[in-house]
Amino acid sequence: MNGSPIASGAPASPPSPEPPVVATEHLVVRSRERVILNDVSLAFPDRDVTAIIGPSGCGKTTFIRTLNRMTEIGSGLMVRGRVLYRGQDIYARGVNPVIVRQRIGMVFQRPVVFPMSIFENVAFGLRINRVDEATVERTVESCLRRAGLWTEIGDDLDRSGLTLSGGQQQRLCIARALAVEPRVLLMDEPTASLDPVAAQKVESLLFELRQNYAVIIVTHNLQQAARVATRTAFLYEGRMIEFDETKRLFESPREKLTENYVTGRFG
Amino acid sequence: MSNGTNAPPSMNDSLSDGPKRRGRAVIGVGVAVAIAVVLLAAGFAGGYFLEKGLAPSGGSSTTSYTITETGSTLIYPYLNLLAPNFTSLYPNVAISPAGTGSGAGISGAEQGTVNMGGTDAYLLPSVAAQYNLINVPIAISSQLVFYNLPGLSVSHLNLNGTVLAMIWAGAISQWNNPLIQAANPGVSLPSTTITPLHRSDGSGDTFMFTSLCYLSWKGWSGGYGTTYSWKAGQPGYQGNSGMVTGLHSTPGGIAYIGISYLQSALADGLQYAALGDQAANVNGANPANYILPTPANISQDANLALQNLQPPSVAISLILGGVPGATNLVLGGGGTLPTAQYPTPYPDTNLEYILISTHPANPSLQKYVVVFLQWAISTGATAPRLASVNFLPLTPEVIGYDMQALSSVQVSA
Amino acid sequence: MREVPEGQPIPPAGPAPAPPAVPFSASRTPLVQWLLSPIALIPLLLVAFVAIFLLWKSQLVWFGPSFFGINYFFDPTGLQPNQFGVTLFVVDSLIVALPALAIAAGLSLAMAVSIVVYLPPMPGRVLTILTNLLAGIPSVVYGIWGYVVLAPYFGSTVQPAIFGFLGWIPGLGGPLSPGGVGSLLAIFILIFMIVPITTAVMRESLRSVPHDLVEAGLALGATQWEVMRRIRLRVARRGLWGAAFLGLGRAIGESVAVAMVIGASVWIPPNVYAPSTTLASFIFYQLDSSFYYPVLLQALIEFSLVLLGLAVLLNLIGQRASGLGTTVVVTGGNGP
């Protein structure tokens, strides 16, 4: 921190037409050694894209993983505060993380395709819920369509998913996440490992998805945040510095730190 | 966390401390090789000094010797008993016995890897001559037939060679078989199935026992030897101790066990049979033809054969009693017994042998081998030592034979 | 990359993997690489040396077509013709090894799954140490335990119990073996010897499944079990088969402990209770007699060659499948 003045993570919620679908209240995440997230309170509206930006190590990936309890998988992190999904605390006793993850899906930085056919990749979440075969086929098609893959590979679904290009793989992962019919889609730098053309395809997919889902996207590509997100939150050293409409955050930030970051003076 | 801030440490290694690591690895390999070389050298040097009989410490005017032995597990406890007593008489001579098996004893003696090879079965005199070896009997041993059949009215069943052979060949399968009943009048025998046990490992006991069967019953096929193609389905056990343990847990079982294991078998609640002599194979119903393995009966048996064998020989695996006119009374590579009437001794008796070379590589060491064996068959063979392994002292005839044989050993260059 | 904890009973892999190539800087080839490269040939040389030695010592005596038969008969006195049918012993070995492997593989899979997924780190580590401990017990100890402690109990209790419940299954019918020695006891003992190797290899195979795949599965709302069943087991399939083959190699090769409990009866046993034999244990317990009878020694050496061939084959299959000595790359994904 070097003694630089940092605004405290006061709850900040820009005006939004609907009640938030996901919100954090005084979220603190710590490992054995250090505090990773300190008192982060944010609210995410439904049917919209929200971006989380910040320099490497600011805790943005941890933050997004906290939102569907992926943090508990072998990380040994301790979570305090509340994460609300439509008003319910997902960390409350009696909440099944498996159900949480069905409501709040996730797409990772690198495309993670299962070593099985394209069809079975998309059908994965349906199979574990024992959905009947006709519904599976219908859902696979519709999800591949929504992910913009159907026209490219719709006639060759028995092929191994691993044979697809990187961009196609990432869109396959998105289709796979959609098949579970989540309300919220968490995306952890979904284009970071893709070439510009593929990244552009995924980005334009986000505009489609915002019609039906709350999308929370972590990115360190500021232009991407500016392009896709209605609202953007800036995280720095585990604290939420500023959360505002994207345009305002980039053009007239209230905090000096934010200004320095978005103008490229550090990060 | 996967924020990418912590680069995997391995990525930096090759840049920062690569040379140092490489240095350490080279040193590590070097040290390991050096240790291996030193250990090998020490081992060879030690072996060399032992071989040459030079005590590495030196300083003594007398040369030290270590006499090595390998072979029969039956002889091993006895040699172990003799060794320290001999060393107390000859402080410069150590005896190092190893119980590995009679086959290993013969093989070790043939190849000269040991100074003495212990075996329960004689080495054929023709083969022995080929390797310049002699059979030196050091004690009389015998074999008992134990059974696991609690609740009988007699403490020892009468069993003869024919019956035993038929049991192991599968021709008799129940304890109340008429042949067994005939040999045991008045004893109420159960209809329990007989489970005959055998040794799974190569064994002098198997050699003795199959010899007994071979000599006693015409129907016996497959010959005799330290191993035998037993009837399928019969359980085999490792060693005499395995036989005792196995018989103990096998109701209706029957097993041949070396006399050294008498105490342990009795402690396990097993009983042993009185064995029939040659006459019993002809007339099994006569109780006079069944003999218990008492020391007197065993000695008598050995004496009988060794006094009458023509030409004199100690290459004997099994000493059966005699009936007039019968042949094959002794199975051996040496002589034959005249077919005369003999008293009835315990039939399942044999000699324990030490094989030594008559043309040794190291005659000065061999001198002490001869001294040891001369001592072991005479003053060393005290009653308590023999009794602790249930061996019996050699008869004067055998001792005389041994002394003469030992005198033929080359003991100076 | 796989991480292999220290002290793990993974059998010696084949030739060590070649060090990674260092392009553009050949002059910086580490000295240690030059020292160690020939060492990679040592295992190959050792196997070749043993095989050549055995071939030479056996003098390639041709026992006739009966050598590949299922009859064994040896007359030490040489009065009757000998038959050394090696197939009999291979069949007997499989009768013992396959059931032992099936049970051990099931147990190992359960343990590996528990250690990798369900157990907290500490109990998982304890279980790992305990299974590794099993591998460290000399087989002769299992043998003594088997014939002193277990055999009477098998004869009096276990055999009748299995016969009572499962006697209708072919191979589990009577008659029983009163002393308790036989295939069943050997199977039981072998399970203890196979479990460490199969558990270790299965555990590492499951662990080597990229974490990304597991996370992706969990992120789709799958439970750990569903991820295990649909992803981990699928991805690690080859490794799991490899573990099975290595376990089979271990089972077929075990001699001492099996010799002590199998009952040494040369035949194809009618059921699992009866005394039987295996190729390895037969060679072991006939060794001393072979010093008396040269023809028996030659037969045993040729049996050893068959055993060596079987063991090498099973190990090669196992190592190839399990990826021991090679890096497993399943997808482009990297663990965090």
PDB file of C-alpha atoms in Angstrom, chain B residues 33-273:
ATOM      1  CA  VAL B  33      29.691 -43.867  -6.629  1.00  0.00           C
ATOM      2  CA  ALA B  34      32.514 -43.419  -4.146  1.00  0.00           C
ATOM      3  CA  ILE B  35      30.511 -45.037  -1.346  1.00  0.00           C
ATOM      4  CA  ALA B  36      29.601 -47.943  -3.596  1.00  0.00           C
ATOM      5  CA  VAL B  37      33.239 -48.454  -4.612  1.00  0.00           C
ATOM      6  CA  VAL B  38      34.436 -48.341  -1.009  1.00  0.00           C
ATOM      7  CA  LEU B  39      31.763 -50.812   0.106  1.00  0.00           C
ATOM      8  CA  LEU B  40      32.564 -53.191  -2.729  1.00  0.00           C
ATOM      9  CA  ALA B  41      36.262 -52.944  -2.021  1.00  0.00           C
ATOM     10  CA  ALA B  42      35.693 -53.593   1.662  1.00  0.00           C
ATOM     11  CA  GLY B  43      33.529 -56.582   0.836  1.00  0.00           C
ATOM     12  CA  PHE B  44      36.064 -58.103  -1.519  1.00  0.00           C
ATOM     13  CA  ALA B  45      38.906 -57.370   0.842  1.00  0.00           C
ATOM     14  CA  GLY B  46      37.017 -58.943   3.728  1.00  0.00           C
ATOM     15  CA  GLY B  47      36.229 -61.982   1.653  1.00  0.00           C
ATOM     16  CA  TYR B  48      39.855 -62.178   0.551  1.00  0.00           C
ATOM     17  CA  PHE B  49      41.144 -62.077   4.096  1.00  0.00           C
ATOM     18  CA  LEU B  50      38.622 -64.638   5.253  1.00  0.00           C
ATOM     19  CA  GLU B  51      39.498 -66.848   2.336  1.00  0.00           C
ATOM     20  CA  LYS B  52      43.205 -66.613   3.049  1.00  0.00           C
ATOM     21  CA  GLY B  53      42.594 -67.078   6.719  1.00  0.00           C
ATOM     22  CA  LEU B  54      44.383 -63.855   7.540  1.00  0.00           C
ATOM     23  CA  ALA B  55      42.869 -61.937  10.363  1.00  0.00           C
ATOM     24  CA  PRO B  56      42.883 -58.333   9.179  1.00  0.00           C
ATOM     25  CA  SER B  57      43.947 -57.266  12.657  1.00  0.00           C
ATOM     26  CA  GLY B  58      47.031 -59.434  12.440  1.00  0.00           C
ATOM     27  CA  GLY B  59      49.437 -59.632  15.342  1.00  0.00           C
ATOM     28  CA  SER B  60      48.681 -63.255  16.157  1.00  0.00           C
ATOM     29  CA  SER B  61      51.326 -65.856  15.524  1.00  0.00           C
ATOM     30  CA  THR B  62      48.729 -68.539  14.771  1.00  0.00           C
ATOM     31  CA  THR B  63      46.852 -68.281  11.506  1.00  0.00           C
ATOM     32  CA  SER B  64      43.089 -67.974  11.882  1.00  0.00           C
ATOM     33  CA  TYR B  65      40.644 -70.029   9.854  1.00  0.00           C
ATOM     34  CA  THR B  66      36.954 -69.874   9.180  1.00  0.00           C
ATOM     35  CA  ILE B  67      35.384 -73.125   8.066  1.00  0.00           C
ATOM     36  CA  THR B  68      32.194 -72.547   6.095  1.00  0.00           C
ATOM     37  CA  GLU B  69      29.303 -74.973   5.857  1.00  0.00           C
ATOM     38  CA  THR B  70      25.998 -74.905   4.057  1.00  0.00           C
ATOM     39  CA  GLY B  71      23.227 -77.448   3.596  1.00  0.00           C
ATOM     40  CA  SER B  72      20.714 -79.533   5.489  1.00  0.00           C
ATOM     41  CA  THR B  73      18.478 -77.639   7.864  1.00  0.00           C
ATOM     42  CA  LEU B  74      18.358 -80.790   9.997  1.00  0.00           C
ATOM     43  CA  ILE B  75      22.122 -80.754  10.595  1.00  0.00           C
ATOM     44  CA  TYR B  76      22.300 -76.993  11.021  1.00  0.00           C
ATOM     45  CA  PRO B  77      21.168 -76.799  14.689  1.00  0.00           C
ATOM     46  CA  TYR B  78      23.619 -79.548  15.607  1.00  0.00           C
ATOM     47  CA  LEU B  79      26.563 -77.828  13.908  1.00  0.00           C
ATOM     48  CA  ASN B  80      25.570 -74.579  15.530  1.00  0.00           C
ATOM     49  CA  LEU B  81      25.858 -76.356  18.860  1.00  0.00           C
ATOM     50  CA  LEU B  82      29.237 -77.864  18.042  1.00  0.00           C
ATOM     51  CA  ALA B  83      30.818 -74.741  16.530  1.00  0.00           C
ATOM     52  CA  PRO B  84      31.443 -72.624  19.672  1.00  0.00           C
ATOM     53  CA  ASN B  85      32.629 -75.652  21.611  1.00  0.00           C
ATOM     54  CA  PHE B  86      35.143 -76.474  18.931  1.00  0.00           C
ATOM     55  CA  THR B  87      36.317 -72.857  18.792  1.00  0.00           C
ATOM     56  CA  SER B  88      36.902 -72.907  22.526  1.00  0.00           C
ATOM     57  CA  LEU B  89      39.292 -75.817  21.930  1.00  0.00           C
ATOM     58  CA  TYR B  90      40.849 -74.280  18.817  1.00  0.00           C
ATOM     59  CA  PRO B  91      40.580 -70.499  19.244  1.00  0.00           C
ATOM     60  CA  ASN B  92      42.022 -69.861  15.809  1.00  0.00           C
ATOM     61  CA  VAL B  93      39.260 -71.811  14.038  1.00  0.00           C
ATOM     62  CA  ALA B  94      35.718 -70.550  13.573  1.00  0.00           C
ATOM     63  CA  ILE B  95      32.952 -72.737  12.141  1.00  0.00           C
ATOM     64  CA  SER B  96      30.273 -70.897  10.175  1.00  0.00           C
ATOM     65  CA  PRO B  97      27.301 -73.134   9.354  1.00  0.00           C
ATOM     66  CA  ALA B  98      24.236 -72.170   7.301  1.00  0.00           C
ATOM     67  CA  GLY B  99      20.948 -74.045   7.013  1.00  0.00           C
ATOM     68  CA  THR B 100      20.026 -73.769   3.347  1.00  0.00           C
ATOM     69  CA  GLY B 101      18.899 -77.234   2.265  1.00  0.00           C
ATOM     70  CA  SER B 102      20.578 -80.524   1.438  1.00  0.00           C
ATOM     71  CA  GLY B 103      20.623 -79.776  -2.270  1.00  0.00           C
ATOM     72  CA  ALA B 104      22.477 -76.545  -1.626  1.00  0.00           C
ATOM     73  CA  GLY B 105      24.891 -78.471   0.615  1.00  0.00           C
ATOM     74  CA  ILE B 106      25.716 -80.927  -2.134  1.00  0.00           C
ATOM     75  CA  SER B 107      25.950 -78.206  -4.748  1.00  0.00           C
ATOM     76  CA  GLY B 108      28.175 -76.066  -2.509  1.00  0.00           C
ATOM     77  CA  ALA B 109      30.506 -78.981  -1.827  1.00  0.00           C
ATOM     78  CA  GLU B 110      30.667 -79.941  -5.510  1.00  0.00           C
ATOM     79  CA  GLN B 111      31.520 -76.416  -6.585  1.00  0.00           C
ATOM     80  CA  GLY B 112      33.885 -75.820  -3.690  1.00  0.00           C
ATOM     81  CA  THR B 113      32.074 -72.690  -2.507  1.00  0.00           C
ATOM     82  CA  VAL B 114      32.013 -74.082   1.038  1.00  0.00           C
ATOM     83  CA  ASN B 115      34.381 -76.260   3.012  1.00  0.00           C
ATOM     84  CA  MET B 116      31.630 -78.587   4.202  1.00  0.00           C
ATOM     85  CA  GLY B 117      28.290 -79.494   2.638  1.00  0.00           C
ATOM     86  CA  GLY B 118      25.626 -80.918   4.940  1.00  0.00           C
ATOM     87  CA  THR B 119      23.057 -83.335   3.561  1.00  0.00           C
ATOM     88  CA  ASP B 120      20.447 -85.787   4.812  1.00  0.00           C
ATOM     89  CA  ALA B 121      20.755 -87.945   1.720  1.00  0.00           C
ATOM     90  CA  TYR B 122      24.074 -89.431   0.710  1.00  0.00           C
ATOM     91  CA  LEU B 123      25.765 -88.311  -2.440  1.00  0.00           C
ATOM     92  CA  LEU B 124      26.076 -91.275  -4.790  1.00  0.00           C
ATOM     93  CA  PRO B 125      29.627 -92.635  -4.349  1.00  0.00           C
ATOM     94  CA  SER B 126      30.191 -92.470  -8.107  1.00  0.00           C
ATOM     95  CA  VAL B 127      29.265 -88.772  -8.210  1.00  0.00           C
ATOM     96  CA  ALA B 128      31.239 -88.082  -5.047  1.00  0.00           C
ATOM     97  CA  ALA B 129      34.353 -89.593  -6.632  1.00  0.00           C
ATOM     98  CA  GLN B 130      33.895 -87.393  -9.677  1.00  0.00           C
ATOM     99  CA  TYR B 131      34.134 -84.276  -7.493  1.00  0.00           C
ATOM    100  CA  ASN B 132      36.743 -85.733  -5.086  1.00  0.00           C
ATOM    101  CA  LEU B 133      34.198 -85.666  -2.281  1.00  0.00           C
ATOM    102  CA  ILE B 134      33.566 -88.122   0.534  1.00  0.00           C
ATOM    103  CA  ASN B 135      30.403 -88.747   2.551  1.00  0.00           C
ATOM    104  CA  VAL B 136      31.248 -88.386   6.241  1.00  0.00           C
ATOM    105  CA  PRO B 137      28.371 -89.480   8.478  1.00  0.00           C
ATOM    106  CA  ILE B 138      28.298 -87.417  11.671  1.00  0.00           C
ATOM    107  CA  ALA B 139      25.158 -88.698  13.406  1.00  0.00           C
ATOM    108  CA  ILE B 140      22.250 -91.095  13.196  1.00  0.00           C
ATOM    109  CA  SER B 141      18.855 -89.575  12.615  1.00  0.00           C
ATOM    110  CA  SER B 142      15.420 -90.968  12.002  1.00  0.00           C
ATOM    111  CA  GLN B 143      12.024 -89.982  10.812  1.00  0.00           C
ATOM    112  CA  LEU B 144       8.646 -90.286  12.495  1.00  0.00           C
ATOM    113  CA  VAL B 145       5.182 -90.539  11.043  1.00  0.00           C
ATOM    114  CA  PHE B 146       2.822 -88.226  12.923  1.00  0.00           C
ATOM    115  CA  TYR B 147      -0.951 -88.077  12.666  1.00  0.00           C
ATOM    116  CA  ASN B 148      -3.667 -85.743  13.857  1.00  0.00           C
ATOM    117  CA  LEU B 149      -6.359 -88.074  15.142  1.00  0.00           C
ATOM    118  CA  PRO B 150      -7.303 -87.139  18.697  1.00  0.00           C
ATOM    119  CA  GLY B 151      -9.250 -89.466  20.943  1.00  0.00           C
ATOM    120  CA  LEU B 152      -7.755 -92.819  19.974  1.00  0.00           C
ATOM    121  CA  SER B 153      -7.515 -95.474  22.639  1.00  0.00           C
ATOM    122  CA  VAL B 154      -3.845 -96.150  21.883  1.00  0.00           C
ATOM    123  CA  SER B 155      -0.988 -93.694  22.098  1.00  0.00           C
ATOM    124  CA  HIS B 156       0.715 -95.023  18.965  1.00  0.00           C
ATOM    125  CA  LEU B 157      -1.013 -96.443  15.912  1.00  0.00           C
ATOM    126  CA  ASN B 158       0.717 -99.268  14.101  1.00  0.00           C
ATOM    127  CA  LEU B 159       1.491 -98.365  10.495  1.00  0.00           C
ATOM    128  CA  ASN B 160       3.682-100.223   8.039  1.00  0.00           C
ATOM    129  CA  GLY B 161       5.406 -99.175   4.830  1.00  0.00           C
ATOM    130  CA  THR B 162       2.782-100.732   2.590  1.00  0.00           C
ATOM    131  CA  VAL B 163      -0.028 -98.868   4.339  1.00  0.00           C
ATOM    132  CA  LEU B 164       1.897 -95.591   4.267  1.00  0.00           C
ATOM    133  CA  ALA B 165       2.682 -95.942   0.575  1.00  0.00           C
ATOM    134  CA  MET B 166      -0.968 -96.686  -0.162  1.00  0.00           C
ATOM    135  CA  ILE B 167      -2.102 -93.682   1.866  1.00  0.00           C
ATOM    136  CA  TRP B 168       0.150 -91.242  -0.019  1.00  0.00           C
ATOM    137  CA  ALA B 169      -0.661 -92.896  -3.339  1.00  0.00           C
ATOM    138  CA  GLY B 170      -4.354 -92.399  -2.613  1.00  0.00           C
ATOM    139  CA  ALA B 171      -5.167 -96.108  -2.448  1.00  0.00           C
ATOM    140  CA  ILE B 172      -6.227 -95.772   1.189  1.00  0.00           C
ATOM    141  CA  SER B 173      -8.352 -92.736   1.916  1.00  0.00           C
ATOM    142  CA  GLN B 174     -10.089 -93.325   5.237  1.00  0.00           C
ATOM    143  CA  TRP B 175      -8.722 -94.027   8.677  1.00  0.00           C
ATOM    144  CA  ASN B 176     -10.952 -97.060   9.224  1.00  0.00           C
ATOM    145  CA  ASN B 177      -9.578 -98.804   6.149  1.00  0.00           C
ATOM    146  CA  PRO B 178      -9.365-102.591   6.740  1.00  0.00           C
ATOM    147  CA  LEU B 179      -5.592-102.590   6.271  1.00  0.00           C
ATOM    148  CA  ILE B 180      -5.102-100.004   9.017  1.00  0.00           C
ATOM    149  CA  GLN B 181      -7.675-101.760  11.172  1.00  0.00           C
ATOM    150  CA  ALA B 182      -5.883-105.067  10.754  1.00  0.00           C
ATOM    151  CA  ALA B 183      -2.649-103.565  12.023  1.00  0.00           C
ATOM    152  CA  ASN B 184      -4.470-102.073  15.004  1.00  0.00           C
ATOM    153  CA  PRO B 185      -6.754-104.734  16.416  1.00  0.00           C
ATOM    154  CA  GLY B 186      -9.149-103.492  19.056  1.00  0.00           C
ATOM    155  CA  VAL B 187      -8.646 -99.825  18.190  1.00  0.00           C
ATOM    156  CA  SER B 188     -11.808 -97.983  17.206  1.00  0.00           C
ATOM    157  CA  LEU B 189     -10.802 -96.045  14.084  1.00  0.00           C
ATOM    158  CA  PRO B 190     -12.933 -93.171  12.766  1.00  0.00           C
ATOM    159  CA  SER B 191     -14.052 -92.953   9.160  1.00  0.00           C
ATOM    160  CA  THR B 192     -12.308 -89.571   8.858  1.00  0.00           C
ATOM    161  CA  THR B 193     -10.736 -88.829   5.489  1.00  0.00           C
ATOM    162  CA  ILE B 194      -6.973 -89.137   5.557  1.00  0.00           C
ATOM    163  CA  THR B 195      -5.127 -86.013   4.414  1.00  0.00           C
ATOM    164  CA  PRO B 196      -1.503 -86.945   3.708  1.00  0.00           C
ATOM    165  CA  LEU B 197       0.916 -84.009   3.949  1.00  0.00           C
ATOM    166  CA  HIS B 198       4.185 -83.698   2.091  1.00  0.00           C
ATOM    167  CA  ARG B 199       7.163 -81.369   2.032  1.00  0.00           C
ATOM    168  CA  SER B 200       6.903 -78.747  -0.689  1.00  0.00           C
ATOM    169  CA  ASP B 201      10.606 -77.922  -0.564  1.00  0.00           C
ATOM    170  CA  GLY B 202      13.389 -80.279  -1.563  1.00  0.00           C
ATOM    171  CA  SER B 203      14.068 -82.436   1.435  1.00  0.00           C
ATOM    172  CA  GLY B 204      16.115 -85.348   2.749  1.00  0.00           C
ATOM    173  CA  ASP B 205      13.000 -86.321   4.667  1.00  0.00           C
ATOM    174  CA  THR B 206      11.143 -86.707   1.413  1.00  0.00           C
ATOM    175  CA  PHE B 207      14.025 -88.778   0.108  1.00  0.00           C
ATOM    176  CA  MET B 208      13.753 -91.104   3.137  1.00  0.00           C
ATOM    177  CA  PHE B 209      10.024 -91.324   3.115  1.00  0.00           C
ATOM    178  CA  THR B 210       9.606 -91.966  -0.603  1.00  0.00           C
ATOM    179  CA  SER B 211      12.377 -94.565  -0.287  1.00  0.00           C
ATOM    180  CA  LEU B 212      10.350 -96.306   2.413  1.00  0.00           C
ATOM    181  CA  CYS B 213       7.244 -96.275   0.219  1.00  0.00           C
ATOM    182  CA  TYR B 214       9.214 -97.385  -2.825  1.00  0.00           C
ATOM    183  CA  LEU B 215      10.689-100.345  -0.951  1.00  0.00           C
ATOM    184  CA  SER B 216       7.480-101.316   0.794  1.00  0.00           C
ATOM    185  CA  TRP B 217       4.810-101.377  -1.876  1.00  0.00           C
ATOM    186  CA  LYS B 218       4.986-102.699  -5.418  1.00  0.00           C
ATOM    187  CA  GLY B 219       2.285-100.272  -6.523  1.00  0.00           C
ATOM    188  CA  TRP B 220       4.443 -97.217  -5.741  1.00  0.00           C
ATOM    189  CA  SER B 221       5.324 -95.341  -8.918  1.00  0.00           C
ATOM    190  CA  GLY B 222       7.444 -92.312  -9.555  1.00  0.00           C
ATOM    191  CA  GLY B 223      10.511 -93.522  -7.687  1.00  0.00           C
ATOM    192  CA  TYR B 224      12.020 -91.710  -4.741  1.00  0.00           C
ATOM    193  CA  GLY B 225      13.962 -88.534  -4.263  1.00  0.00           C
ATOM    194  CA  THR B 226      14.226 -85.218  -2.475  1.00  0.00           C
ATOM    195  CA  THR B 227      11.211 -84.230  -4.537  1.00  0.00           C
ATOM    196  CA  TYR B 228       8.372 -86.386  -5.744  1.00  0.00           C
ATOM    197  CA  SER B 229       5.339 -86.024  -7.995  1.00  0.00           C
ATOM    198  CA  TRP B 230       2.734 -86.365  -5.285  1.00  0.00           C
ATOM    199  CA  LYS B 231      -0.846 -87.284  -5.964  1.00  0.00           C
ATOM    200  CA  ALA B 232      -2.709 -84.140  -6.971  1.00  0.00           C
ATOM    201  CA  GLY B 233      -4.572 -82.306  -4.259  1.00  0.00           C
ATOM    202  CA  GLN B 234      -2.404 -83.261  -1.311  1.00  0.00           C
ATOM    203  CA  PRO B 235      -1.178 -80.259   0.649  1.00  0.00           C
ATOM    204  CA  GLY B 236       2.536 -79.507   0.848  1.00  0.00           C
ATOM    205  CA  TYR B 237       4.341 -77.496   3.511  1.00  0.00           C
ATOM    206  CA  GLN B 238       7.702 -75.783   3.746  1.00  0.00           C
ATOM    207  CA  GLY B 239      10.170 -77.439   6.080  1.00  0.00           C
ATOM    208  CA  ASN B 240       9.627 -79.706   9.064  1.00  0.00           C
ATOM    209  CA  SER B 241       8.217 -76.821  11.074  1.00  0.00           C
ATOM    210  CA  GLY B 242       5.690 -76.223   8.306  1.00  0.00           C
ATOM    211  CA  MET B 243       4.716 -79.895   8.465  1.00  0.00           C
ATOM    212  CA  VAL B 244       4.169 -79.673  12.222  1.00  0.00           C
ATOM    213  CA  THR B 245       2.084 -76.512  11.887  1.00  0.00           C
ATOM    214  CA  GLY B 246       0.150 -77.884   8.935  1.00  0.00           C
ATOM    215  CA  LEU B 247      -0.600 -81.219  10.582  1.00  0.00           C
ATOM    216  CA  HIS B 248      -1.719 -79.444  13.717  1.00  0.00           C
ATOM    217  CA  SER B 249      -4.419 -77.626  11.750  1.00  0.00           C
ATOM    218  CA  THR B 250      -5.416 -80.614   9.615  1.00  0.00           C
ATOM    219  CA  PRO B 251      -7.772 -83.024  11.360  1.00  0.00           C
ATOM    220  CA  GLY B 252      -7.271 -86.498   9.907  1.00  0.00           C
ATOM    221  CA  GLY B 253      -3.872 -85.491   8.577  1.00  0.00           C
ATOM    222  CA  ILE B 254      -0.712 -87.591   8.503  1.00  0.00           C
ATOM    223  CA  ALA B 255       2.846 -86.402   7.930  1.00  0.00           C
ATOM    224  CA  TYR B 256       6.453 -87.553   7.910  1.00  0.00           C
ATOM    225  CA  ILE B 257       8.626 -85.410  10.144  1.00  0.00           C
ATOM    226  CA  GLY B 258      12.311 -85.509  11.088  1.00  0.00           C
ATOM    227  CA  ILE B 259      13.013 -86.627  14.624  1.00  0.00           C
ATOM    228  CA  SER B 260      14.567 -83.252  15.469  1.00  0.00           C
ATOM    229  CA  TYR B 261      11.025 -81.908  15.571  1.00  0.00           C
ATOM    230  CA  LEU B 262       9.759 -84.540  18.007  1.00  0.00           C
ATOM    231  CA  GLN B 263       9.318 -82.135  20.902  1.00  0.00           C
ATOM    232  CA  SER B 264       7.626 -79.423  18.887  1.00  0.00           C
ATOM    233  CA  ALA B 265       5.225 -81.941  17.323  1.00  0.00           C
ATOM    234  CA  LEU B 266       4.371 -83.432  20.693  1.00  0.00           C
ATOM    235  CA  ALA B 267       3.839 -79.955  22.101  1.00  0.00           C
ATOM    236  CA  ASP B 268       1.327 -79.408  19.309  1.00  0.00           C
ATOM    237  CA  GLY B 269      -0.661 -82.418  20.499  1.00  0.00           C
ATOM    238  CA  LEU B 270       0.323 -84.693  17.629  1.00  0.00           C
ATOM    239  CA  GLN B 271       0.978 -88.395  17.990  1.00  0.00           C
ATOM    240  CA  TYR B 272       3.430 -90.616  16.191  1.00  0.00           C
ATOM    241  CA  ALA B 273       3.128 -94.162  14.899  1.00  0.00           C
TER     242      ALA B 273
END
